[in-house]
PDB file of C-alpha atoms in Angstrom:
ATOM      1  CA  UNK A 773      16.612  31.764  52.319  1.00 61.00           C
ATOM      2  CA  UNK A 774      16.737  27.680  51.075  1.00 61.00           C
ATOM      3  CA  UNK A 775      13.437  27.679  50.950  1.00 57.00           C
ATOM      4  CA  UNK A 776      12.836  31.041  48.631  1.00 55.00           C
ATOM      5  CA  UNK A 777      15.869  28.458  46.635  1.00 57.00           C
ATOM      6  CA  UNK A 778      13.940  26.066  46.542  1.00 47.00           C
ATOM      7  CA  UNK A 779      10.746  27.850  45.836  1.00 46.00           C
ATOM      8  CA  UNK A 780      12.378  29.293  42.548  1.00 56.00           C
ATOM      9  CA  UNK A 781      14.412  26.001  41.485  1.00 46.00           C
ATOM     10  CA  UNK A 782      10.708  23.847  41.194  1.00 46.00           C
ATOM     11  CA  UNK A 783       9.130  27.127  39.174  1.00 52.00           C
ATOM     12  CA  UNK A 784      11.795  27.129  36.858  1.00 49.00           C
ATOM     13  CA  UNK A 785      11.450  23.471  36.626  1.00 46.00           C
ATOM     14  CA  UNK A 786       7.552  23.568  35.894  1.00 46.00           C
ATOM     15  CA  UNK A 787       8.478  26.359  33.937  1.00 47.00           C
ATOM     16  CA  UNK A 788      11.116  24.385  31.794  1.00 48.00           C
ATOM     17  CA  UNK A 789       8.479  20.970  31.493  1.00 43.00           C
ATOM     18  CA  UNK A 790       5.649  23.552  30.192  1.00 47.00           C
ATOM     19  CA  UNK A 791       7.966  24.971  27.395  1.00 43.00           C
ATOM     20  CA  UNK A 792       8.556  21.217  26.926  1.00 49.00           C
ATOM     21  CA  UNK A 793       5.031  20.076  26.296  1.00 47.00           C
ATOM     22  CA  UNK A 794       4.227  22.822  24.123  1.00 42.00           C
ATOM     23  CA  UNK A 795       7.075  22.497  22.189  1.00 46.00           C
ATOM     24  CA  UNK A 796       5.779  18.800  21.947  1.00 49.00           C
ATOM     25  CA  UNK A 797       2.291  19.653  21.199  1.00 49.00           C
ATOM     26  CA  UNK A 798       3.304  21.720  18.121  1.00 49.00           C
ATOM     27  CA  UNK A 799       5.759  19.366  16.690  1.00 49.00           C
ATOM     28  CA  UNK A 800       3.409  16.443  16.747  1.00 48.00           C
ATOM     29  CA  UNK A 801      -0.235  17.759  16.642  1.00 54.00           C
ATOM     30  CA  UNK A 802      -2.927  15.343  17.075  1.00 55.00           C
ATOM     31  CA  UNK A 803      -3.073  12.265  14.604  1.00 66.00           C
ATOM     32  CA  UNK A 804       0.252  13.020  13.543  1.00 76.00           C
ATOM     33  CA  UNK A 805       2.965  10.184  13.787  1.00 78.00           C
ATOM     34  CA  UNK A 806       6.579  10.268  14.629  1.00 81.00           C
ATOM     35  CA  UNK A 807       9.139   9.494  11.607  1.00 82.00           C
ATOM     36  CA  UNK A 808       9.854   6.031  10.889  1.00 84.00           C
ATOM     37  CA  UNK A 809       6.698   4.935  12.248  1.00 86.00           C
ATOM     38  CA  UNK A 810       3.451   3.248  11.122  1.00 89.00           C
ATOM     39  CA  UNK A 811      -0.024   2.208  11.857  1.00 88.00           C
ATOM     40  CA  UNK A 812      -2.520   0.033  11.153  1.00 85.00           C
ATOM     41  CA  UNK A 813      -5.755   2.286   9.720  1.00 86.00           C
ATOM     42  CA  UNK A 814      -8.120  -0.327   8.747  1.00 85.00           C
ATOM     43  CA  UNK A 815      -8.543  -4.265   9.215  1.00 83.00           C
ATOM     44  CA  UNK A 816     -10.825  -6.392   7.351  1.00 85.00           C
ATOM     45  CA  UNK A 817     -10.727 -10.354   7.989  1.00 84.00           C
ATOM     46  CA  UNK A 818     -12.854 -12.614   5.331  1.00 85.00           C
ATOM     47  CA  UNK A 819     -13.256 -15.989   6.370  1.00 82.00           C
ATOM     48  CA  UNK A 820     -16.688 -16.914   4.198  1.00 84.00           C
ATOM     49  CA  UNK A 821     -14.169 -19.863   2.533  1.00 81.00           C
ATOM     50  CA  UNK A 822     -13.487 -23.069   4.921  1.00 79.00           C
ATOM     51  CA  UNK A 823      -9.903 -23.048   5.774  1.00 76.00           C
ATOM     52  CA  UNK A 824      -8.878 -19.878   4.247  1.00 78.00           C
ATOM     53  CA  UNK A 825      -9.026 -16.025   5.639  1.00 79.00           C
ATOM     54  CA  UNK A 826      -8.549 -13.218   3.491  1.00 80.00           C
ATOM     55  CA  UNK A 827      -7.565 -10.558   5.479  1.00 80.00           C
ATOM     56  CA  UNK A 828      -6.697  -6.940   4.183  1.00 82.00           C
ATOM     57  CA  UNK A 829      -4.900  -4.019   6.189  1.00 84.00           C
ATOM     58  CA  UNK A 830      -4.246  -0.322   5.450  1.00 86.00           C
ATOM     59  CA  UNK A 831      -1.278   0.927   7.224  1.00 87.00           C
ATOM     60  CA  UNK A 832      -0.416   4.856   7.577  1.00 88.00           C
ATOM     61  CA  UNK A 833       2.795   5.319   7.829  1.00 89.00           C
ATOM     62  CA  UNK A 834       5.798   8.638   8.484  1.00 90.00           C
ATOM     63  CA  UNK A 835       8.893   7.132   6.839  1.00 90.00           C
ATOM     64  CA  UNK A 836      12.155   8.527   6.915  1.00 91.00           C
ATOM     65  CA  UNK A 837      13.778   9.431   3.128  1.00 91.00           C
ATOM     66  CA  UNK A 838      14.948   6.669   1.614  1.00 92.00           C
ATOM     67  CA  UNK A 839      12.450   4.834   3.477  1.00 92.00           C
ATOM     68  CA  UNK A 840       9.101   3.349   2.018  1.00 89.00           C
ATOM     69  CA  UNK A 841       5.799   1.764   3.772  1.00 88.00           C
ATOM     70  CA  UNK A 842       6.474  -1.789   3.830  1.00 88.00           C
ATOM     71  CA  UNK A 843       5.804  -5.211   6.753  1.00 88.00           C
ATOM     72  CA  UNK A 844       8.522  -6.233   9.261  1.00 87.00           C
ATOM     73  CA  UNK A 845       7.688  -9.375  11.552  1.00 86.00           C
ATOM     74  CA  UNK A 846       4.086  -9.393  10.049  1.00 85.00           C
ATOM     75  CA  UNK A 847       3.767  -5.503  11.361  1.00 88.00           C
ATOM     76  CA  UNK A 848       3.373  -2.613   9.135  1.00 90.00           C
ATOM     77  CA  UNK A 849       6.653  -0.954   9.093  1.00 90.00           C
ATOM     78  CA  UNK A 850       9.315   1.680   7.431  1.00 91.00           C
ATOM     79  CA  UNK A 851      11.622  -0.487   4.751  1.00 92.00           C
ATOM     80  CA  UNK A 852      14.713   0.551   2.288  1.00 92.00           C
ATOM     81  CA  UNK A 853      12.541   1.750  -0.598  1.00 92.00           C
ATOM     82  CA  UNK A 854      15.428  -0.302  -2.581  1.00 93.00           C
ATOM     83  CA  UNK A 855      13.457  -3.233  -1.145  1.00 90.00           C
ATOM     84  CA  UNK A 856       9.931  -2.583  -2.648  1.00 87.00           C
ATOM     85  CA  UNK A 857      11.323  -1.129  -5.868  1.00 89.00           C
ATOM     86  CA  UNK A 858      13.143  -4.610  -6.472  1.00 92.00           C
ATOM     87  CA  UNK A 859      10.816  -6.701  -5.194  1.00 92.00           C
ATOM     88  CA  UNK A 860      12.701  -8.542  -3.166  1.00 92.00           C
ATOM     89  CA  UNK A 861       9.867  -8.782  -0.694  1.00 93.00           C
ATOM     90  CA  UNK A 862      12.113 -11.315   2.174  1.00 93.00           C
ATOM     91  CA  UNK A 863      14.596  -8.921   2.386  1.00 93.00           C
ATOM     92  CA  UNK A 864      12.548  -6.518   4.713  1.00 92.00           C
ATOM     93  CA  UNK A 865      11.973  -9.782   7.010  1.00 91.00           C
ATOM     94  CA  UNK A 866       8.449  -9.800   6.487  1.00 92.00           C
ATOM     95  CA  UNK A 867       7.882 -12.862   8.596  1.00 91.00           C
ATOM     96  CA  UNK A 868       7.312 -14.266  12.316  1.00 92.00           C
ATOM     97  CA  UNK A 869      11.068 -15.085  13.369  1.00 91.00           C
ATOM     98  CA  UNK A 870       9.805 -19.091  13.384  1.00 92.00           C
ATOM     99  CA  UNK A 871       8.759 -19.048   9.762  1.00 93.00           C
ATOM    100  CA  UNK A 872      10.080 -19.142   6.494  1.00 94.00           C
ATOM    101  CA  UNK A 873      10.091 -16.933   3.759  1.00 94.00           C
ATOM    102  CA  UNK A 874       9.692 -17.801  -0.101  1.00 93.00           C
ATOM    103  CA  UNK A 875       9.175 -14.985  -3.282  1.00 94.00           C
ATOM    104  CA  UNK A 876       6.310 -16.011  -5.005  1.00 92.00           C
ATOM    105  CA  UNK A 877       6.742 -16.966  -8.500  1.00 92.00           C
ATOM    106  CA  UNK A 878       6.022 -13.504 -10.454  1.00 91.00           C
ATOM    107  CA  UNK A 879       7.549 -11.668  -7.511  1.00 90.00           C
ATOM    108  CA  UNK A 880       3.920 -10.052  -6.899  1.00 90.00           C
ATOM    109  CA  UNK A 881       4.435 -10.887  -2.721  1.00 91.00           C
ATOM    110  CA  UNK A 882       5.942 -13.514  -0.519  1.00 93.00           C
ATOM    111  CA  UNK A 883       4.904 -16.690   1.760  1.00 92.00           C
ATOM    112  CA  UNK A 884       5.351 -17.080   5.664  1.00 93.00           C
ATOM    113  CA  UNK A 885       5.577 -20.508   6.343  1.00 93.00           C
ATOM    114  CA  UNK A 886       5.086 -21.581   9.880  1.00 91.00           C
ATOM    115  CA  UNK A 887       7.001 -24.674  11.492  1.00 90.00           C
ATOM    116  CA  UNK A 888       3.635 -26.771  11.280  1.00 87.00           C
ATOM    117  CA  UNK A 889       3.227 -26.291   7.670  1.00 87.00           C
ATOM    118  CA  UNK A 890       0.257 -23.841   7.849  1.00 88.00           C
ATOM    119  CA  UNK A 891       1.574 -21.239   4.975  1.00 90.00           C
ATOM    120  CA  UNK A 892      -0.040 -17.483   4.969  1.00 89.00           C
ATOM    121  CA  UNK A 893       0.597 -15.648   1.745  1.00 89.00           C
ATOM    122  CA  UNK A 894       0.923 -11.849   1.186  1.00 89.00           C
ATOM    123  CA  UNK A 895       0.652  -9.618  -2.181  1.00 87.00           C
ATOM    124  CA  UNK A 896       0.630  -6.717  -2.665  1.00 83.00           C
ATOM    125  CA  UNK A 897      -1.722  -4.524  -4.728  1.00 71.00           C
TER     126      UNK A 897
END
């Protein structure tokens, strides 16, 4: 008799993670990202100059309303849209946590500038 229990308890439970999964499945096909998450699509890197890299990313991101595509910690992330619309690019901590961040002068991106002095600079298009 406890083993026709137990028999039944683990079908119901491979019953229960199969309703699970498909549930899953359909909520989040393929290619499709959770909300409030981003990534990185395409990355070019330029470095034809001496001592300079231009490097250009497209992020893809699901953001949550109120939310806007935006970079946290130098990673492509979900920001106040209050943030972009103002451009007040620092406030979304767009930096490394070791390096600094200025506005640049027409507000048109920002400046990470590491502890050594090397200084990478970001605008947006």
């Amino acid at each position: 008799m406890q083993l026709l229990r137990l028999a039944w308890a683990l079908t119901g439970a491979a019953v229960c993670c199969f309703v699970i999964l498909l549930i899953h499945s359909h909520v989040l096909k393929e290619g499709q990202l959770a909300a409030g998450t981003c990534e990185i699509v395409t990355l070019d890197r330029d470095s034809s100059q001496p001592r300079r890299t231009i490097a250009r990313q497209t992020a893809r991101c699901a953001c949550k309303k109120g939310q806007i595509a935006g970079t946290t910690r130098a990673r492509p992330a979900c920001v106040d849209a209050l943030i972009v619309r103002s451009r007040q690019w620092c406030e979304m901590t767009p930096c490394l946590d070791d390096e600094g961040c200025d506005l640049l002068v027409n507000h048109s991106g920002w400046t990470c500038t590491q502890p050594g002095g090397r200084v990478k600079t970001t605008t947006v298009r």
